[in-house]
Backbone as a printed PyTorch tensor [residue, N CA C, xyz], in Angstrom:
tensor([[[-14.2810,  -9.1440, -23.9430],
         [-13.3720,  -9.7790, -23.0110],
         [-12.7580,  -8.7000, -22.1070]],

        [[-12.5440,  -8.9880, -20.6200],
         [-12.2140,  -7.8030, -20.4010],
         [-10.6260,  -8.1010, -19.9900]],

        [[ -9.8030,  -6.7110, -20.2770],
         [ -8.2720,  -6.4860, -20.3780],
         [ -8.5420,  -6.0210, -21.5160]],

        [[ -9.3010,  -6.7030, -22.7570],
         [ -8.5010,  -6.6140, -24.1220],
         [ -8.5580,  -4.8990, -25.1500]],

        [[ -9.0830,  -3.9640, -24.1790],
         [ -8.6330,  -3.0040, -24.6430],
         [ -7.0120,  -2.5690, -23.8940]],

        [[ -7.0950,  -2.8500, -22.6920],
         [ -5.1980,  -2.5860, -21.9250],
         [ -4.7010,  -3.6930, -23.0650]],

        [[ -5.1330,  -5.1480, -23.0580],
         [ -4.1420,  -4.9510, -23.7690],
         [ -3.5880,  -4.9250, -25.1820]],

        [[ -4.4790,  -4.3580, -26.0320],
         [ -4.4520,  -3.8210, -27.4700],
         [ -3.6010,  -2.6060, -27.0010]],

        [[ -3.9970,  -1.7160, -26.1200],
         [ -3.1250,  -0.5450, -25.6330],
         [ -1.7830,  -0.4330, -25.7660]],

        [[ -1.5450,  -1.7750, -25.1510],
         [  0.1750,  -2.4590, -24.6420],
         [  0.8940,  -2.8140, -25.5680]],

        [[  0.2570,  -2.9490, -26.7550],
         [  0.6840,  -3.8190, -27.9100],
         [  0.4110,  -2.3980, -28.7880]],

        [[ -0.4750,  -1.5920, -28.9640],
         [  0.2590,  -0.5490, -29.5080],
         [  1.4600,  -0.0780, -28.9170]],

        [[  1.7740,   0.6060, -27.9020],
         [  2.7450,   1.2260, -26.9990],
         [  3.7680,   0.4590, -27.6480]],

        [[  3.7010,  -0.8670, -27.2870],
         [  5.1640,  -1.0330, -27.8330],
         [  5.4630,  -1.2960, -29.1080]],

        [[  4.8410,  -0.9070, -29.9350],
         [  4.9010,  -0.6170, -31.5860],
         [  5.4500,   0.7510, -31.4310]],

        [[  4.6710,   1.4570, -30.7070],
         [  5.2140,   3.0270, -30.3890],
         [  6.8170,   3.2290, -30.4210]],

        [[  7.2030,   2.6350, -29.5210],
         [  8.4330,   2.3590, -28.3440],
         [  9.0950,   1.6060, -28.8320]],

        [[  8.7150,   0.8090, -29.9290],
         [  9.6800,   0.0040, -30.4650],
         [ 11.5290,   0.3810, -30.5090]],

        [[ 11.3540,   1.4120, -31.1420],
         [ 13.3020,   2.2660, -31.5340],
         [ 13.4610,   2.5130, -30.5530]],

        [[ 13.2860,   2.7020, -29.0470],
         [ 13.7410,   3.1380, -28.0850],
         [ 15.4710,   2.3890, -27.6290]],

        [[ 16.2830,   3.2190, -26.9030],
         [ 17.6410,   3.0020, -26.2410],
         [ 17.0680,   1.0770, -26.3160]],

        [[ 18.1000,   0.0840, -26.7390],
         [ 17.8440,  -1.3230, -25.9560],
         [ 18.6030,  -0.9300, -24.5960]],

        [[ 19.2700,   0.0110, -24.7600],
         [ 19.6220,   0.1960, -22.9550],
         [ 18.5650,   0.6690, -21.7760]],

        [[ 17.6210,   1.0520, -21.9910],
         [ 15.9610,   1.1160, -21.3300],
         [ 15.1950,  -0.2510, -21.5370]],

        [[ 14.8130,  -0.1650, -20.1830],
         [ 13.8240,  -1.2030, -20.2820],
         [ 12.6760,  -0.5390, -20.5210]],

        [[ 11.4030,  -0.6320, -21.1740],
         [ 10.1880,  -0.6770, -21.4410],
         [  9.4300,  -1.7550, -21.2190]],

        [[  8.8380,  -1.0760, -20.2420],
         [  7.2810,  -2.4210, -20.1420],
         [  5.9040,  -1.4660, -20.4750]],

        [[  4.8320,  -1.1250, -21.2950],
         [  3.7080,  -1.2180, -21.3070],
         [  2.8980,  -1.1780, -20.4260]],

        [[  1.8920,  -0.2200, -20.0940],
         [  1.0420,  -0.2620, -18.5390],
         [  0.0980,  -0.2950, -19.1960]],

        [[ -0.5060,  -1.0050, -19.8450],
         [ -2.1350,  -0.5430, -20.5310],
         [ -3.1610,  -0.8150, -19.0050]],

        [[ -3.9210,   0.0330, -18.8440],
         [ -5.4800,  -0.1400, -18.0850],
         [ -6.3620,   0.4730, -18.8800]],

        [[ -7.8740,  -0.1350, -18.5280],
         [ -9.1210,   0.1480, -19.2990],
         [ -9.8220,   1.7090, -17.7090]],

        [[-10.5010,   1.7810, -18.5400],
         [-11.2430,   3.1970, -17.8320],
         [-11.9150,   2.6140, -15.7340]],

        [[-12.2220,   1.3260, -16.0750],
         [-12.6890,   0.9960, -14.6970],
         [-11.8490,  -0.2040, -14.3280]],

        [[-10.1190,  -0.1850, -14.2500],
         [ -9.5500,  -0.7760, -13.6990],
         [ -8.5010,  -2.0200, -14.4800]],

        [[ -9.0530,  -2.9300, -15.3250],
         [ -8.8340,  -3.9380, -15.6110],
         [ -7.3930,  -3.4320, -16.1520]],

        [[ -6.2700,  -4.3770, -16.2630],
         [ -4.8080,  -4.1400, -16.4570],
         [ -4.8540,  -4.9860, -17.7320]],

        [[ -3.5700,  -4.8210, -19.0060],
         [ -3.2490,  -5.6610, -19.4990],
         [ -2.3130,  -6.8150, -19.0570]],

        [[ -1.8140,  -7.4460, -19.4320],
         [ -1.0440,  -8.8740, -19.3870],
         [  0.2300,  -8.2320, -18.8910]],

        [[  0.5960,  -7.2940, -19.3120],
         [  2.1630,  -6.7970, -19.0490],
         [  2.0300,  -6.2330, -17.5590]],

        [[  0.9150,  -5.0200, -17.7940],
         [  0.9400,  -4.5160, -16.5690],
         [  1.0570,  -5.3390, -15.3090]],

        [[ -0.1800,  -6.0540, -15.6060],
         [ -0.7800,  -7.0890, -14.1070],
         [  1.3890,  -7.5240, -13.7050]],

        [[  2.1080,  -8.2740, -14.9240],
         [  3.1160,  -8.5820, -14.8030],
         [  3.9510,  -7.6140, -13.5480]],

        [[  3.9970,  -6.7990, -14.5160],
         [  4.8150,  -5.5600, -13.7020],
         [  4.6400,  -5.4400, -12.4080]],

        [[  2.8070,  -5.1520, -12.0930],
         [  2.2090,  -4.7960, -11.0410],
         [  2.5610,  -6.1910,  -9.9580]],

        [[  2.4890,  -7.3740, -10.2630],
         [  2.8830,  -8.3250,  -9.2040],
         [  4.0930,  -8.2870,  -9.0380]],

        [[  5.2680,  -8.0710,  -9.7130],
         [  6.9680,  -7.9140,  -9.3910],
         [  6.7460,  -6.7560,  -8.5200]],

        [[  5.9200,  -5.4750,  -9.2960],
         [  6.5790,  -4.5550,  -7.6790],
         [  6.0030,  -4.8340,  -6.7320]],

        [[  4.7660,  -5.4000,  -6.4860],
         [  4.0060,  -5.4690,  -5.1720],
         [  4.9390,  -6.6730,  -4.5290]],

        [[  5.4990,  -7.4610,  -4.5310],
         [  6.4170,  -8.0430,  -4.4750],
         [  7.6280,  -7.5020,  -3.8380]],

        [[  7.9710,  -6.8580,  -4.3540],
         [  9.3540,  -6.2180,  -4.1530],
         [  8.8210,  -4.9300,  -3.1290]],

        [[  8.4240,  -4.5770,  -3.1220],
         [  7.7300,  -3.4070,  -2.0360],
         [  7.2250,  -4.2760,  -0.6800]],

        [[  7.0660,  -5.6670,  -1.1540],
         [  6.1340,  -6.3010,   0.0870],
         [  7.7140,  -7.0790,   0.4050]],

        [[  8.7720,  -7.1230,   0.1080],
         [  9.7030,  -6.9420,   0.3410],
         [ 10.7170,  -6.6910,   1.3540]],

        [[ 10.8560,  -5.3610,   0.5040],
         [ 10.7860,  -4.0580,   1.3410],
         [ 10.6210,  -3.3350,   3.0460]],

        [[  9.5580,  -3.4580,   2.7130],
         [  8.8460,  -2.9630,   3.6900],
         [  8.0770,  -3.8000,   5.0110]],

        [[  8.5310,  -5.3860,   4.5540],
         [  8.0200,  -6.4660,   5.4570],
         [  6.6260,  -6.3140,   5.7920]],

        [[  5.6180,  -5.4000,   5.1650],
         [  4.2580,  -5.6950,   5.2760],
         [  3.4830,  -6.4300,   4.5330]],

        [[  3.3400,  -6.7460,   4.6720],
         [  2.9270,  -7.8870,   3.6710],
         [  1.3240,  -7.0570,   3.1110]],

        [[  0.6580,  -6.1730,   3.0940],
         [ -0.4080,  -5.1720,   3.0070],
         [  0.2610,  -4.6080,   2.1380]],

        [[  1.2680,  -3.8920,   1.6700],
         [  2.1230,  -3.3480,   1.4190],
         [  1.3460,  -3.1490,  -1.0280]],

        [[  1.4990,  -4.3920,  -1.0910],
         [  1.0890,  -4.7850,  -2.3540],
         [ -0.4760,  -4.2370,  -2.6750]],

        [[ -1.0940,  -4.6260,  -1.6760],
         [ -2.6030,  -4.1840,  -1.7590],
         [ -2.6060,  -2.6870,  -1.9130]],

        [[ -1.6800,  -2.2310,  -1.0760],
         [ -1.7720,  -0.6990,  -0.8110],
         [ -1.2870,  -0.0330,  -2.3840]],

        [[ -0.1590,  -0.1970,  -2.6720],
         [  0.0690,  -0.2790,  -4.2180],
         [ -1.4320,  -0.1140,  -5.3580]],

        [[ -1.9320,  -1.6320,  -5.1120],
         [ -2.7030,  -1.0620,  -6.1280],
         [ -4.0740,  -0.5720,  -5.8300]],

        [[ -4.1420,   0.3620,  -4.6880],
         [ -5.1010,   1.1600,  -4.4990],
         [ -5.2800,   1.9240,  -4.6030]],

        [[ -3.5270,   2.7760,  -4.7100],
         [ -3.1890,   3.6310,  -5.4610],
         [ -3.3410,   4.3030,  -6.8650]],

        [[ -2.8490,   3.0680,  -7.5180],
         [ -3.0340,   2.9800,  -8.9440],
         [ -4.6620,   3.1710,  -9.0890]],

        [[ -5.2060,   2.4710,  -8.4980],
         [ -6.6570,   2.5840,  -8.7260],
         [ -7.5840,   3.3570,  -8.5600]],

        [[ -6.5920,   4.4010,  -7.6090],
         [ -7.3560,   5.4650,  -7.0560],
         [ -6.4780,   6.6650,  -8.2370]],

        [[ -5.9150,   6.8110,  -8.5510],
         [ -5.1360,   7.7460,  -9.6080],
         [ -6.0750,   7.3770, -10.7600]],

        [[ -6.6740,   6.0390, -11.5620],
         [ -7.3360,   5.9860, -12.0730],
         [ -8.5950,   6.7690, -12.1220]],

        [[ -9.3050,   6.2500, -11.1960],
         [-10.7460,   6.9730, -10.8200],
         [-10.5730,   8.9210, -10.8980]],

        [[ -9.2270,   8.9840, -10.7640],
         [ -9.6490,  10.4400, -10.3770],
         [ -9.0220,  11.2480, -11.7440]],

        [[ -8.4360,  10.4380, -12.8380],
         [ -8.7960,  10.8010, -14.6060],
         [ -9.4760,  10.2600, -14.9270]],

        [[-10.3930,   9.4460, -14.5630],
         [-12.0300,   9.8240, -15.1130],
         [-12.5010,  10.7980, -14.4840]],

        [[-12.9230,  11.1280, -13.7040],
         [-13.6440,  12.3460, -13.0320],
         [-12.8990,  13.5630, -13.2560]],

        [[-11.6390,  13.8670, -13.7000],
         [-11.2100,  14.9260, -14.5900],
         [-11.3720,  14.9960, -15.6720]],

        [[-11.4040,  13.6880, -16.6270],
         [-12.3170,  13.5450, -18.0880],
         [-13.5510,  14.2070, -17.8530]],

        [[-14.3810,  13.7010, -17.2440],
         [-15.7750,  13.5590, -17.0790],
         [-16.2580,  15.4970, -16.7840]],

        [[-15.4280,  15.6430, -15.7750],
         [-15.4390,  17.1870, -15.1770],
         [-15.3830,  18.0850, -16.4690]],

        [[-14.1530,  17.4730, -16.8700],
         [-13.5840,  18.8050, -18.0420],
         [-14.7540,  18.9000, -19.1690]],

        [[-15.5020,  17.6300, -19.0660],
         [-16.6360,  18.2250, -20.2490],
         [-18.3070,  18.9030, -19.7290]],

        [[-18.0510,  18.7790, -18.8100],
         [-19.2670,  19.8680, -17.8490],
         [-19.0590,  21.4080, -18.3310]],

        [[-19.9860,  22.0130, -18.6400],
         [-20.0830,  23.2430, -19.1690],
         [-20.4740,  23.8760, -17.3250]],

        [[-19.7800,  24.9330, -17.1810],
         [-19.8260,  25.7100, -15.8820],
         [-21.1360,  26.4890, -16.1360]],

        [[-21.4240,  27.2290, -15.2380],
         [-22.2250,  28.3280, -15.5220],
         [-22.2940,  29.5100, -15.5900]],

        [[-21.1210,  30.2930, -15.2980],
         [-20.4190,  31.1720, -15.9060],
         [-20.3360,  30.4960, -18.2540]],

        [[-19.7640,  29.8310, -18.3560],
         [-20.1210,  29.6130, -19.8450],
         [-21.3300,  29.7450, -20.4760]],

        [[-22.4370,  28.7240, -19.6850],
         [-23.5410,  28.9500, -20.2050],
         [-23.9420,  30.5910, -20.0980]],

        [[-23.9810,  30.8040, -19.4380],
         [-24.5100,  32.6780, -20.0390],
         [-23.8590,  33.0610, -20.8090]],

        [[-22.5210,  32.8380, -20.8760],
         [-21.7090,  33.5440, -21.9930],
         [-22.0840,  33.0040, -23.8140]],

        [[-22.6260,  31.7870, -23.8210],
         [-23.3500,  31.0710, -25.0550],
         [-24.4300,  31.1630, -24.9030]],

        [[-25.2180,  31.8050, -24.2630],
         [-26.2120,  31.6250, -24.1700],
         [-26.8920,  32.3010, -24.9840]],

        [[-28.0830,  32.1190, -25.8200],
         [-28.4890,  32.8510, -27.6480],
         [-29.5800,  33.4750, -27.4960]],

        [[-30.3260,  33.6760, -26.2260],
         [-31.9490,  34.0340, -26.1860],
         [-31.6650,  35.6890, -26.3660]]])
């Protein structure tokens, strides 16, 4: 199903977060690796796009939001992904011949 790793995520987190200040609010952001939000997030994510579209009387404003998010996504995968590339400076340095 898709979400249901965000939101198993979300539902740990706030097992996590549980003891926190009741004077903080906590909401949960779970996302999966290619986008999909949990239940809380999507929540969250339509109040601020909302409130920013608001704001700012653009009504684009919301879209722009989560292109953001989506683009901050994409670019910790490709720092995941990067960080496990062996350079080539390393490989000679392991290298056994």
């Amino acid at each position: 199903m898709v979400g249901a790793a965000a939101s198993s995520a979300e539902q740990a987190k706030r097992r996590k977060y549980e003891n926190l200040d009741n004077s903080l609010i906590f909401v949960p952001f779970g996302v999966e690796t290619l986008g999909p939000r949990g239940p809380e997030a999507r929540a969250l994510f339509k109040e601020l796009s909302k409130r920013v579209i608001e704001s700012t009387g653009d009504p684009r404003a919301g879209s722009y939001l989560g292109q953001r998010i989506s683009l901050a996504i994409q670019r910790g995968n490709a720092a995941s992904i990067l960080g496990t590339v062996i350079s080539r400076t390393f490989k000679i340095l392991f290298s056994f011949k």
